[in-house]
CSV table of C-alpha atoms and ligand atoms in Angstrom, one decimal:
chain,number,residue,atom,x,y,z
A,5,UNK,CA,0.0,0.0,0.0
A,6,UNK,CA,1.1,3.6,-1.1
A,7,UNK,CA,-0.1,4.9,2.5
A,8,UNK,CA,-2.5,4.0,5.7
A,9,UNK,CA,-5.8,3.5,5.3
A,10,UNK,CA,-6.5,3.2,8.6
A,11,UNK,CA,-8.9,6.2,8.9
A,12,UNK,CA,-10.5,5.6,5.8
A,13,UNK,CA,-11.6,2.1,6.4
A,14,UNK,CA,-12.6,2.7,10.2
A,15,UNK,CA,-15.1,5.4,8.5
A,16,UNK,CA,-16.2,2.9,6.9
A,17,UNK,CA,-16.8,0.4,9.6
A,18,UNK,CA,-14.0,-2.0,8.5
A,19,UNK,CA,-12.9,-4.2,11.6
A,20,UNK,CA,-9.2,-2.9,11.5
A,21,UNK,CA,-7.9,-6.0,13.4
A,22,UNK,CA,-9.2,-8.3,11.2
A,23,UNK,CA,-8.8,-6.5,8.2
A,24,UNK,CA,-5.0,-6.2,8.4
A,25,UNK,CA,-5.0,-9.8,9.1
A,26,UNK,CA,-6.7,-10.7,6.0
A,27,UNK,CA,-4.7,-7.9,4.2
A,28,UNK,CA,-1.6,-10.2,5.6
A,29,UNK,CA,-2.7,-13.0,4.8
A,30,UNK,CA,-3.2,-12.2,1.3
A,31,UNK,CA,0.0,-10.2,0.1
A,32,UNK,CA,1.9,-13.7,1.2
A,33,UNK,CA,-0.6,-15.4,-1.0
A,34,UNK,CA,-0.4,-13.1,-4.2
A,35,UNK,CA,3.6,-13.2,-3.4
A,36,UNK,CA,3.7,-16.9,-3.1
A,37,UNK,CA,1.2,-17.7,-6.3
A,38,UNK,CA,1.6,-14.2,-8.4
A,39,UNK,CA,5.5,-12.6,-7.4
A,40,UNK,CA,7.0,-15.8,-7.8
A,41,UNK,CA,6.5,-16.5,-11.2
A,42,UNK,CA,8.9,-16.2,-14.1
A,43,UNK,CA,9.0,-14.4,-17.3
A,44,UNK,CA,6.2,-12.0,-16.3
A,45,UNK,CA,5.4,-9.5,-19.0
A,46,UNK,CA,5.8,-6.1,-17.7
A,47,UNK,CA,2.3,-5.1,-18.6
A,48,UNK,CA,1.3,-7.2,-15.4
A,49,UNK,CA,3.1,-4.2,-12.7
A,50,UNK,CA,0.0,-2.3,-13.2
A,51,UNK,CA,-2.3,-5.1,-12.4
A,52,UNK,CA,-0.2,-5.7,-9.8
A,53,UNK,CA,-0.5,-2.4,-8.2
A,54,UNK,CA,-3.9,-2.3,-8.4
A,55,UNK,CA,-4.2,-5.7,-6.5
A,56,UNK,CA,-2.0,-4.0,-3.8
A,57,UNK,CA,-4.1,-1.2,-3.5
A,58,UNK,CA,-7.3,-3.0,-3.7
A,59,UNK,CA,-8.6,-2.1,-0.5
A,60,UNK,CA,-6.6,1.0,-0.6
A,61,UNK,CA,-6.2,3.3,-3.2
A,62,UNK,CA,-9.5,2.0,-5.3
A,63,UNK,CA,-11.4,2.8,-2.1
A,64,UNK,CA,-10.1,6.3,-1.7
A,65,UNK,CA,-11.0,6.4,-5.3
A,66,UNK,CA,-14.5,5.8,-4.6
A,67,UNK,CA,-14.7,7.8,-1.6
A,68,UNK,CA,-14.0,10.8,-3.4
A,69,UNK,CA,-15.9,10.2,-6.9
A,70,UNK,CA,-18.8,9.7,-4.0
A,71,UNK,CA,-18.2,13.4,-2.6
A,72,UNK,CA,-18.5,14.5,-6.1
A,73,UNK,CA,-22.1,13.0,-5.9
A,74,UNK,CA,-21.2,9.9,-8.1
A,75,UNK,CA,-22.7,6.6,-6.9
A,76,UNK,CA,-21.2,3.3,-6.3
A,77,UNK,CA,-23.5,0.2,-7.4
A,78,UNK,CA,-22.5,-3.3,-6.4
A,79,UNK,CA,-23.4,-6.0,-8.4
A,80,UNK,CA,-22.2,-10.0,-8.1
A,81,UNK,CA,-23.4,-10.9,-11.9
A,82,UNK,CA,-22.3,-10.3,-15.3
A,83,UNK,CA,-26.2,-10.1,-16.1
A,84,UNK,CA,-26.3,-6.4,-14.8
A,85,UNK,CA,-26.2,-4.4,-17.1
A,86,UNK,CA,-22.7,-1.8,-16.8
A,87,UNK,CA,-23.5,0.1,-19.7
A,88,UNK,CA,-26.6,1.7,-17.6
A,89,UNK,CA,-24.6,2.5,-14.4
A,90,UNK,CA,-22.2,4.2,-16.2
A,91,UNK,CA,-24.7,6.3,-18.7
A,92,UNK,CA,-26.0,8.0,-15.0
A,93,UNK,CA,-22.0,8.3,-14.0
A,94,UNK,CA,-22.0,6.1,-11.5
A,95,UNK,CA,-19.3,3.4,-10.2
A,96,UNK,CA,-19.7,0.0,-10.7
A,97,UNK,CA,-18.1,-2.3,-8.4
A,98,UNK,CA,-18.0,-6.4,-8.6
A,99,UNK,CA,-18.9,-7.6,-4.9
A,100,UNK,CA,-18.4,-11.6,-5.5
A,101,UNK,CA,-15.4,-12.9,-2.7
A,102,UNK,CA,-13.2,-15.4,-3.4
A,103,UNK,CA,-11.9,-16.4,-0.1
A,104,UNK,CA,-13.6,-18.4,3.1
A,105,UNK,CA,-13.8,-15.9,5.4
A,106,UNK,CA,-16.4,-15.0,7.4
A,107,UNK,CA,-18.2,-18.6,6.7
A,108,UNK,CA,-18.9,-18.9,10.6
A,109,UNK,CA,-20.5,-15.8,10.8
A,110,UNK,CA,-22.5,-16.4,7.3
A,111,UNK,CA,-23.8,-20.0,8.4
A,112,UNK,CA,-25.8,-18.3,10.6
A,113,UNK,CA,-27.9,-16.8,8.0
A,114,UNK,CA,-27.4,-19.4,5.1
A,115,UNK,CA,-27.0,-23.4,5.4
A,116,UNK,CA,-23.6,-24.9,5.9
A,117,UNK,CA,-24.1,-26.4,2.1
A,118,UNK,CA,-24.6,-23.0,0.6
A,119,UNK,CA,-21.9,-22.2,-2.3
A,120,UNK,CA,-18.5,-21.1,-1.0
A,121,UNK,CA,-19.1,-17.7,-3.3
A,122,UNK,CA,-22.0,-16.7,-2.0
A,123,UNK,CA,-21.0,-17.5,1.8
A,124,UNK,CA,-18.0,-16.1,1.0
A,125,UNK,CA,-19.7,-12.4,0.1
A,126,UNK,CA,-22.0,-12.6,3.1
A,127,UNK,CA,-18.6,-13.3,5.4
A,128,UNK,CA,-16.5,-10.1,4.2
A,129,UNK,CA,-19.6,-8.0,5.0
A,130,UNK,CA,-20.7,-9.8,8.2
A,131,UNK,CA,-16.9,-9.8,9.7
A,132,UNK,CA,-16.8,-6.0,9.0
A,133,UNK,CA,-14.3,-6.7,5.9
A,134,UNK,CA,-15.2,-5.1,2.8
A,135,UNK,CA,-15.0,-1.5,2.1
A,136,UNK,CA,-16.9,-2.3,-1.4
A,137,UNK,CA,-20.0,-3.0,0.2
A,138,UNK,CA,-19.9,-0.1,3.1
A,139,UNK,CA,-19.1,2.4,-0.1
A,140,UNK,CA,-21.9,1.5,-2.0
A,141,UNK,CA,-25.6,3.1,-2.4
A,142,UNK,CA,-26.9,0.5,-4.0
A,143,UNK,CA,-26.7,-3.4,-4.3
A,144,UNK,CA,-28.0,-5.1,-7.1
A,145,UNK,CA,-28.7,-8.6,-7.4
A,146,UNK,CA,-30.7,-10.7,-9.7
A,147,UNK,CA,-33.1,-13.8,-9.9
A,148,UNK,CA,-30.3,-16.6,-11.0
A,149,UNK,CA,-29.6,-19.6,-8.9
A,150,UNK,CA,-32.1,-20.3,-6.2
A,151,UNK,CA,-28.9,-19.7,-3.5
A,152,UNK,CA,-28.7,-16.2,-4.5
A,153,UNK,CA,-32.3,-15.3,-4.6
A,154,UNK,CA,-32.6,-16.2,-1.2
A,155,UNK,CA,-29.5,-14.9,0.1
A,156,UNK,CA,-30.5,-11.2,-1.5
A,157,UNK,CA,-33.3,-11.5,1.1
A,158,UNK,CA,-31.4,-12.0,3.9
A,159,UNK,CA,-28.4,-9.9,2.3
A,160,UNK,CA,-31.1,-6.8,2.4
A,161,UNK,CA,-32.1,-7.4,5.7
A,162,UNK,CA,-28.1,-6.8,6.9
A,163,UNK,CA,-27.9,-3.8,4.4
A,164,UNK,CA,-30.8,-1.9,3.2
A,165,UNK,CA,-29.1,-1.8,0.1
A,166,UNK,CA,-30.5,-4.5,-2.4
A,167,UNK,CA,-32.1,-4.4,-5.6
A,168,UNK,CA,-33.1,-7.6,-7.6
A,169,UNK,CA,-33.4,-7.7,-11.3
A,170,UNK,CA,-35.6,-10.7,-12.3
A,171,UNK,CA,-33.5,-12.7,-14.7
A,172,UNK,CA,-35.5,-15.2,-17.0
A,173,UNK,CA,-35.2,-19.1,-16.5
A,174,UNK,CA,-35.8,-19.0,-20.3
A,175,UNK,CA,-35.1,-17.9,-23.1
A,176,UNK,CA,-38.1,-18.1,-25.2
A,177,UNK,CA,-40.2,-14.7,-26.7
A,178,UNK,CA,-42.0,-14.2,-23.5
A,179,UNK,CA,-39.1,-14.3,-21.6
A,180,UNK,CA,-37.5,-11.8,-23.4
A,181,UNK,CA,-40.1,-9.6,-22.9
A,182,UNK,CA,-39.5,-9.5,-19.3
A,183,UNK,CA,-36.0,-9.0,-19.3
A,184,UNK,CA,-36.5,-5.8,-21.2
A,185,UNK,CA,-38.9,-4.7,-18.5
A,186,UNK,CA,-36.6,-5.3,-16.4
A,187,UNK,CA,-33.6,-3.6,-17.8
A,188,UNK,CA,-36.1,-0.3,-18.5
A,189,UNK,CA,-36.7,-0.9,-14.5
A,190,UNK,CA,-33.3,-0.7,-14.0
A,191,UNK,CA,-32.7,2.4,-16.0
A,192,UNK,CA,-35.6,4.1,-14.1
A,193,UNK,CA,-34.3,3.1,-10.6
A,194,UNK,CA,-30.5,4.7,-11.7
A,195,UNK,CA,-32.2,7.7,-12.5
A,196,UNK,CA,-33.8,7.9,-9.6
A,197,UNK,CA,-30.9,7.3,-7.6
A,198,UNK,CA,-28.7,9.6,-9.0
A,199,UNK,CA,-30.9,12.4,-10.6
A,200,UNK,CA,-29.6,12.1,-13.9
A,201,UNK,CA,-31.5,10.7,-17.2
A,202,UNK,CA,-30.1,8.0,-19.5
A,203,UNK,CA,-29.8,10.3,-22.6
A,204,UNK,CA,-28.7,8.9,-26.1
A,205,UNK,CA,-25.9,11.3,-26.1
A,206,UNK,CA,-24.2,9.3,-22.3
A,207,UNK,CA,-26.0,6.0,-23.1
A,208,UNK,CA,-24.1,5.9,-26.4
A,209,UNK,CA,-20.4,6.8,-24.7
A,210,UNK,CA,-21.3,4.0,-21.8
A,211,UNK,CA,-22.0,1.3,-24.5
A,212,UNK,CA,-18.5,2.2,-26.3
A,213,UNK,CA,-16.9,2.5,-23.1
A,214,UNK,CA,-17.8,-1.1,-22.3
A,215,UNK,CA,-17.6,-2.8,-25.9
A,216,UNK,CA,-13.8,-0.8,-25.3
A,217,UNK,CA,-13.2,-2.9,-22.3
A,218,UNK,CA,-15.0,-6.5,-23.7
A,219,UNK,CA,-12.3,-5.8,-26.8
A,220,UNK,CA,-9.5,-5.4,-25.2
A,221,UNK,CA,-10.2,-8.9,-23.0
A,222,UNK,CA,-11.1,-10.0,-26.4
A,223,UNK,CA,-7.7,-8.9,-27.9
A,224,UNK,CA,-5.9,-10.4,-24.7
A,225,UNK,CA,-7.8,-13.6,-25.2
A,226,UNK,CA,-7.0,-14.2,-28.6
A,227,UNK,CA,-3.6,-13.7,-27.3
A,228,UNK,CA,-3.5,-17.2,-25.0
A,229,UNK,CA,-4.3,-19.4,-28.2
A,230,UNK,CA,-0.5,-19.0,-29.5
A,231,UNK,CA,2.5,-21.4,-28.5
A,232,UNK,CA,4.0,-20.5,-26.6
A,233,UNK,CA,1.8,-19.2,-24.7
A,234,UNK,CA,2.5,-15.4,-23.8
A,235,UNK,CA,1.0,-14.7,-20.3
A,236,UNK,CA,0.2,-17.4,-17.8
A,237,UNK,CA,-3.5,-18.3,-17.3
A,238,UNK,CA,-2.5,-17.0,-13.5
A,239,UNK,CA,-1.8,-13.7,-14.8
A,240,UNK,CA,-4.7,-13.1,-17.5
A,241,UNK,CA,-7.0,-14.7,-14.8
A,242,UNK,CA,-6.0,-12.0,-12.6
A,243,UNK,CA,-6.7,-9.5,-15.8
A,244,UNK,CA,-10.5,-11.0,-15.5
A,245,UNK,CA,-10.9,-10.5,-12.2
A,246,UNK,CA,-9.5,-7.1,-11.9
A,247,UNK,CA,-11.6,-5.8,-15.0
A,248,UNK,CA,-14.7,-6.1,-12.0
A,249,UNK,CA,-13.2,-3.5,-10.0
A,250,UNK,CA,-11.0,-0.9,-12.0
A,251,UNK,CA,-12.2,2.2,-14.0
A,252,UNK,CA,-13.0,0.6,-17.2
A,253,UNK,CA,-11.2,3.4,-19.0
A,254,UNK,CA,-7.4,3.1,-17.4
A,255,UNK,CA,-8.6,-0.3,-17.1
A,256,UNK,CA,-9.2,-0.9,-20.9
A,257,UNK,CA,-5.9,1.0,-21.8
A,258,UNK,CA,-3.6,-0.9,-19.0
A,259,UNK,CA,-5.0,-3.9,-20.9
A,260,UNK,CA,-4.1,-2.7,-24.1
A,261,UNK,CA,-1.1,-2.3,-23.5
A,262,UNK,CA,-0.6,-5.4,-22.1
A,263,UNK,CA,-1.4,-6.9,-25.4
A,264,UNK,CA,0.5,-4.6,-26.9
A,265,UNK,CA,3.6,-6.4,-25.5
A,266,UNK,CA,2.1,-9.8,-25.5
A,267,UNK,CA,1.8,-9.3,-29.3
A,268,UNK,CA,5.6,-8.4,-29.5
A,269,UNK,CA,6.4,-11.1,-27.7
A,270,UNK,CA,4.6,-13.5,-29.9
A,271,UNK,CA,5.9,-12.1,-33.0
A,272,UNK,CA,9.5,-13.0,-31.0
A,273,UNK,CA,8.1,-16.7,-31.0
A,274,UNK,CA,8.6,-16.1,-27.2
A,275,UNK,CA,6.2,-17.3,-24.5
A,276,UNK,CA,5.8,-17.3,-20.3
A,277,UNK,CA,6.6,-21.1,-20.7
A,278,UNK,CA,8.3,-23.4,-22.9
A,279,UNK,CA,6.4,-24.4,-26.6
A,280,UNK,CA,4.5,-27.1,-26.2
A,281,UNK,CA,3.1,-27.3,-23.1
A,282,UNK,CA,-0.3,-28.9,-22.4
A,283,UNK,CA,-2.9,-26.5,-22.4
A,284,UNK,CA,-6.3,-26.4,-20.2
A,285,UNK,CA,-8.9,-24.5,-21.0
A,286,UNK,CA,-11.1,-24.0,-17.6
A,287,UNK,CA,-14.8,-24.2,-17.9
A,288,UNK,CA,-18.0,-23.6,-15.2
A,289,UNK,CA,-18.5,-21.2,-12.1
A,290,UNK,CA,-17.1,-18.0,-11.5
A,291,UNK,CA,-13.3,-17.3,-10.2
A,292,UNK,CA,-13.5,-14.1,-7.9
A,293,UNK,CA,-10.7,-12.7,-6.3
A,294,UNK,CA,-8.7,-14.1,-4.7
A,295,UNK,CA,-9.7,-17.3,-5.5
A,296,UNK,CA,-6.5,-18.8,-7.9
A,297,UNK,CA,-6.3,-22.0,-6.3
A,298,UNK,CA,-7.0,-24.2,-9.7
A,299,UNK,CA,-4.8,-21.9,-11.7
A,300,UNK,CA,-1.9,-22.1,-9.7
A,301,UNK,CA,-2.6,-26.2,-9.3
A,302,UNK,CA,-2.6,-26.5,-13.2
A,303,UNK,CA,0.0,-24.2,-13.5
A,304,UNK,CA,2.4,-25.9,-10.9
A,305,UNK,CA,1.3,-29.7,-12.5
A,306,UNK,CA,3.3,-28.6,-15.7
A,307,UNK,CA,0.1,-27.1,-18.1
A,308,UNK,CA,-0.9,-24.0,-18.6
A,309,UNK,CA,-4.7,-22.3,-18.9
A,310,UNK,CA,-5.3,-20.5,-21.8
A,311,UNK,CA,-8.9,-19.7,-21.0
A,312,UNK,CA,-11.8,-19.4,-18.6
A,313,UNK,CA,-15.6,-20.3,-20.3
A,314,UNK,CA,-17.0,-18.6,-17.3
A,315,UNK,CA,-18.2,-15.3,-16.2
A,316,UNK,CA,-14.9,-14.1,-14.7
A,317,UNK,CA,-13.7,-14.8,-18.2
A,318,UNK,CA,-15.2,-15.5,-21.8
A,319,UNK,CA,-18.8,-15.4,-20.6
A,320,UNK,CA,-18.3,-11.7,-19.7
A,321,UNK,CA,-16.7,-10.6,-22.8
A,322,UNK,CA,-17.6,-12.9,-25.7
A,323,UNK,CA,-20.3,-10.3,-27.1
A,324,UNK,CA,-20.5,-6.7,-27.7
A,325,UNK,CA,-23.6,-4.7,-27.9
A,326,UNK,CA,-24.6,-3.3,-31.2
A,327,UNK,CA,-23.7,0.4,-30.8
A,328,UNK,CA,-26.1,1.5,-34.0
A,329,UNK,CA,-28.8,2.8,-32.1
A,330,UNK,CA,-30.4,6.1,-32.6
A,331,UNK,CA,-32.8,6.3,-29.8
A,332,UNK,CA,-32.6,5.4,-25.8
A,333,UNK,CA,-35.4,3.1,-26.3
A,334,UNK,CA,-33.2,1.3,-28.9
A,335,UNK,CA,-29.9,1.6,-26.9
A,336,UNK,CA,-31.9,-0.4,-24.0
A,337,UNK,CA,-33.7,-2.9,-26.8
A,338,UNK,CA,-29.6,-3.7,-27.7
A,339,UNK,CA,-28.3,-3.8,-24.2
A,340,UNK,CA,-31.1,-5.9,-23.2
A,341,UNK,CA,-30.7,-8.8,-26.2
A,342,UNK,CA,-27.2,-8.7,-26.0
A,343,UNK,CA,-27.3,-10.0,-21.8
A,344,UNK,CA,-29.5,-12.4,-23.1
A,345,UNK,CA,-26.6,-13.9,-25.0
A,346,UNK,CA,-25.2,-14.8,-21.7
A,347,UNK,CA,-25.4,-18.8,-21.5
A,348,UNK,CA,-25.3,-18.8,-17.9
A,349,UNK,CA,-26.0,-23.0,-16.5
A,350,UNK,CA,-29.3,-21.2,-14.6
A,351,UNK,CA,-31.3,-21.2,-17.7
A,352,UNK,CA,-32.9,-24.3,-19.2
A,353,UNK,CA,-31.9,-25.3,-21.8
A,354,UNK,CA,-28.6,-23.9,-22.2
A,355,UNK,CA,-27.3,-26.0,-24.7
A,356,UNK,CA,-25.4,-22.8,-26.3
A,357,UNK,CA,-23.2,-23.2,-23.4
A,358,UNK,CA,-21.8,-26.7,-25.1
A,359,UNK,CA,-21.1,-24.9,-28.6
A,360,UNK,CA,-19.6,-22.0,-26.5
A,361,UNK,CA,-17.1,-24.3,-25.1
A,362,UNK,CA,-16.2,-26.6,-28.0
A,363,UNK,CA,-15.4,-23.5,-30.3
A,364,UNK,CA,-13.6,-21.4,-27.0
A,365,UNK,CA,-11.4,-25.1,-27.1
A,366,UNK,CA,-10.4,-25.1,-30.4
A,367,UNK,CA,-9.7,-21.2,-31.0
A,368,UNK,CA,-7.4,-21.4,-28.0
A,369,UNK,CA,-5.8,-24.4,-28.8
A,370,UNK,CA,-6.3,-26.4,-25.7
A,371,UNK,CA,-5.7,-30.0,-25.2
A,372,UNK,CA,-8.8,-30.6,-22.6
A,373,UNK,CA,-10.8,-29.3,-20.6
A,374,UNK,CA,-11.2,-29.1,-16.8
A,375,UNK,CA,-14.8,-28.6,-15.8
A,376,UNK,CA,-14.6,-26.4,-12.3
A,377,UNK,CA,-17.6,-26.2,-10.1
A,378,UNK,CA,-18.1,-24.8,-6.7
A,379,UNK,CA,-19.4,-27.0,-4.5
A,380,UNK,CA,-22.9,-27.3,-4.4
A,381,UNK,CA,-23.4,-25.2,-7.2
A,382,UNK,CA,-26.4,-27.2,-8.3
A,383,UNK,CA,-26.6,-25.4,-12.1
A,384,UNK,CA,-22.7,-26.0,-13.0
A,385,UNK,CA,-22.6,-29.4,-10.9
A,386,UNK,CA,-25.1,-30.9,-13.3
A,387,UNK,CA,-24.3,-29.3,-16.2
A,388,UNK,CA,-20.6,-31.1,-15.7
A,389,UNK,CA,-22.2,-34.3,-16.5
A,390,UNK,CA,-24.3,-33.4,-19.6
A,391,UNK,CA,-21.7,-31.7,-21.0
A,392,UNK,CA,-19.1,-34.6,-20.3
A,393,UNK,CA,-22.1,-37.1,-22.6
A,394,UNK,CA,-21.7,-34.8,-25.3
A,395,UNK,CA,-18.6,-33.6,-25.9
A,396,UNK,CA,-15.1,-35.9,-27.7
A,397,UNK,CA,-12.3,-34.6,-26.1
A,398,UNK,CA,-10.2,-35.1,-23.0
A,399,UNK,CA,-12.3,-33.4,-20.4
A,400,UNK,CA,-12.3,-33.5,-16.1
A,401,UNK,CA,-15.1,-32.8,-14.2
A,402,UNK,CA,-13.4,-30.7,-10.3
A,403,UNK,CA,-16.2,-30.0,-7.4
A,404,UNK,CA,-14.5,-27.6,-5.1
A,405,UNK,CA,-14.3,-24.8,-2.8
A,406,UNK,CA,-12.3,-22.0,-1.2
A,407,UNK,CA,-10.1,-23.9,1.0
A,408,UNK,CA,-7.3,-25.3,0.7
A,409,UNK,CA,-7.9,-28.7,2.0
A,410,UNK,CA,-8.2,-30.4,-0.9
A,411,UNK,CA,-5.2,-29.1,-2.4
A,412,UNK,CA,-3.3,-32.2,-2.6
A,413,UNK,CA,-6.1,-34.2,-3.8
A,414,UNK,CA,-7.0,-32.0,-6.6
A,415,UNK,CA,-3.4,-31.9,-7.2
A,416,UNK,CA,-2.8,-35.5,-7.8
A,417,UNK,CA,-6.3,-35.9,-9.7
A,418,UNK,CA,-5.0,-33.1,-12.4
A,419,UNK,CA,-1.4,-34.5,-12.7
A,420,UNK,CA,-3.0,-37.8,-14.1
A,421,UNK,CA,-5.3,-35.7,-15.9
A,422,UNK,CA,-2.5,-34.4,-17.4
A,423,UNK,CA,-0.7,-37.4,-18.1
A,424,UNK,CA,-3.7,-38.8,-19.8
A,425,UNK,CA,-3.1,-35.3,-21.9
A,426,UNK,CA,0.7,-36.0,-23.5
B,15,LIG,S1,-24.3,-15.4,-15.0
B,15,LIG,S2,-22.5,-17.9,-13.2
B,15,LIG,S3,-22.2,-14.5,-12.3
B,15,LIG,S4,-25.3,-16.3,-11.8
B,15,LIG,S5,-21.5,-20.4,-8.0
B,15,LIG,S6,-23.9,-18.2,-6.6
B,15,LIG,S7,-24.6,-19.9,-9.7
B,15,LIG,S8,-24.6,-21.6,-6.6
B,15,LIG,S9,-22.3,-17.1,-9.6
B,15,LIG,FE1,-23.1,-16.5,-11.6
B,15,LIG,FE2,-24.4,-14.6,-12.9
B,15,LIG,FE3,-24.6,-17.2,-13.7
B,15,LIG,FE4,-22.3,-15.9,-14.1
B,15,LIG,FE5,-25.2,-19.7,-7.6
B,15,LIG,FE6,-23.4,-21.4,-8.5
B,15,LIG,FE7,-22.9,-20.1,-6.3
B,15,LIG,FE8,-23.0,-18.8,-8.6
């Protein structure tokens, strides 16, 4: 960190004990798994700044944007719709937690089986440990797996804060219906939270501003297909997770220029690793920070990820929305069908999600795929399997979680994954 905090988060109501004993905690981590790799590409010191001033600097960030009247919306879905928040100025933030802490105090609002992610952002607030969620004015959450729903309830009850946007189980003409309802909801409820109207003029910069940002993960994608391989999955997963939090602006130019290098390297024929290594392409639930456990597994087993098909990865980028619009009405029509694009495992049927993952596999160039659910993650859990019946190429289904418990295990079940691979 630049500077203490110390005052900033105790406005806040951080629990400064705790909080610079999770603030320990992970440095050593993101030393051990992040600092210690080779060959880095230079590109990564920003990323790695912001990581270190995560809690910091971002957060000061936000606090003074917020004295300048802007407001901070939390979201923990790729379904909300960015383009929106930013058309009224405000800050959107990624509230999804990647670590287990807190889980005591979140079992006792939520069963023990509940999914680590979701315990996991009802811990950080309930221990007093996330500045994110004391800065925002508004949480918004939305109707997709049946842990979520019901956690919003009781998430709501802790913070006053919550708004749900009803996502569709479907995908039919109905359903699409209601989704646009619910996105011109949405607008209306950012209006009226910030006093400013969605014009075509600021809609129209927000969309650009955020098909700016899907590009350039786009551009850093396309990137991980060549061998050898430029960046480590590690550090583009990092990339993902960090495009959640930082101004998409700087955000979209640091990752530029990322790729920028990347592309030099390629045309040196140089790569983060050796040619030929085997290479994963991870598929399933969300990866939110700090959660690199299967990354660094695969990574230390001798592979290398080249993708994520998830929403802290290709599931968040894949499409732009159509910019030609010429009215607001439009802009929302776009924003809306292009969400719907999302093949999410809470819709039925989501076979998309199959062709997704087939063509994400051979434009990247990957050997196999792992299959990574979070434990008791109902939609990916089963989709694992029917995705396993109809697919031809090495694939391994994971069930984990945030600990580390099962490191070993999963360890020795992905090096004879791998072996299976050469
Ligand atoms: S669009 S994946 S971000 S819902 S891991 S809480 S699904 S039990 S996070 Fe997700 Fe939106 Fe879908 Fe993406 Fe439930 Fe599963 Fe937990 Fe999950």
């Amino acid at each position: 960190m630049t500077k203490d905090y110390s005052q900033l988060w105790e406005s806040l109501g951080i629990n400064l004990e705790k909080h610079d004993g999770l603030l320990t905690v992970l440095s050593d981590a993101y030393k051990n798994i992040y600092l210690s790799q080779e060959n880095r590409p230079q590109g990564m010191k920003y990323f790695d700044f912001v990581i270190s001033e995560v809690h910091g600097l971002r957060i000061e960030e936000l606090y003074e944007a917020k004295k300048n009247k802007r407001k901070v919306i939390g979201t923990f879905c790729v379904y909300v719709p960015e383009e929106l928040i930013l058309a009224v100025d405000g800050i959107f933030v990624g509230l999804c937690a990647g670590a287990e802490i807190g889980f005591e105090e979140a079992e006792k609002y939520v069963p023990r089986n509940t999914c680590a992610l979701i315990k996991a952002f009802m811990g950080f607030k309930l221990a007093g440990l996330c500045p994110y969620v004391e800065m925002t004015d508004l949480i918004v959450g939305e109707t997709t797996c049946d842990g979520k729903k019901k956690a919003y309830e009781i998430f709501n009850d802790i913070t006053k804060k919550m708004y749900v946007m009803e996502i569709p189980n479907m995908k039919n003409e109905s359903d699409r219906i209601l989704w646009l309802n619910e996105v011109e909801k949405f607008k209306i409820k950012l209006e009226n939270l910030t006093g400013k109207k969605i014009t075509l003029d600021n809609l129209k910069k927000a969309v650009n501003i955020v098909n700016e940002k899907r590009k350039a993960l786009k551009r850093l994608s396309k990137l991980r297909a060549y061998d050898p391989v430029p960046i480590s999955g590690l550090d583009a997963l990092l990339v993902n997770q960090i495009s959640f939090y930082d101004d998409p602006i700087r955000f979209t130019q640091k990752v530029n220029e990322l790729c920028d290098e990347l592309e030099e390297r390629v045309k040196r024929g140089e790569g983060v690793f050796p040619k030929g290594k085997t290479r994963i392409l991870i598929a399933g639930s969300p990866f939110a920070i700090p959660n690199w456990k299967l990354h660094a597994i695969i990574e230390n087993s001798g592979a290398v990820v080249v993708g994520e098909e998830s929403c802290v990865g290709s599931r968040n980028y894949r499409e732009l929305t159509d910019e030609q619009f010429s009215t607001v009405e439009e802009g929302i029509q776009k924003i809306a069908s292009r969400y719907l694009t999302i093949d999410c495992a809470c819709f039925t049927p989501n076979s998309e999600r199959i062709d997704n993952i087939k063509k994400l596999k051979k434009e990247l160039n990957a050997n196999g795929v792992i299959h990574y659910s979070l434990q008791f993650c109902t939609p990916y859990m089963m989709e694992a399997f029917k995705i396993e019946k109809l697919i031809d190429f090495p694939y391994m289904r994971i069930e984990t979680d945030y600990s580390m418990e099962d490191f070993g295990q999963l360890k020795t079940r992905i090096e004879a994954f791998l072996e299976t691979l050469q």
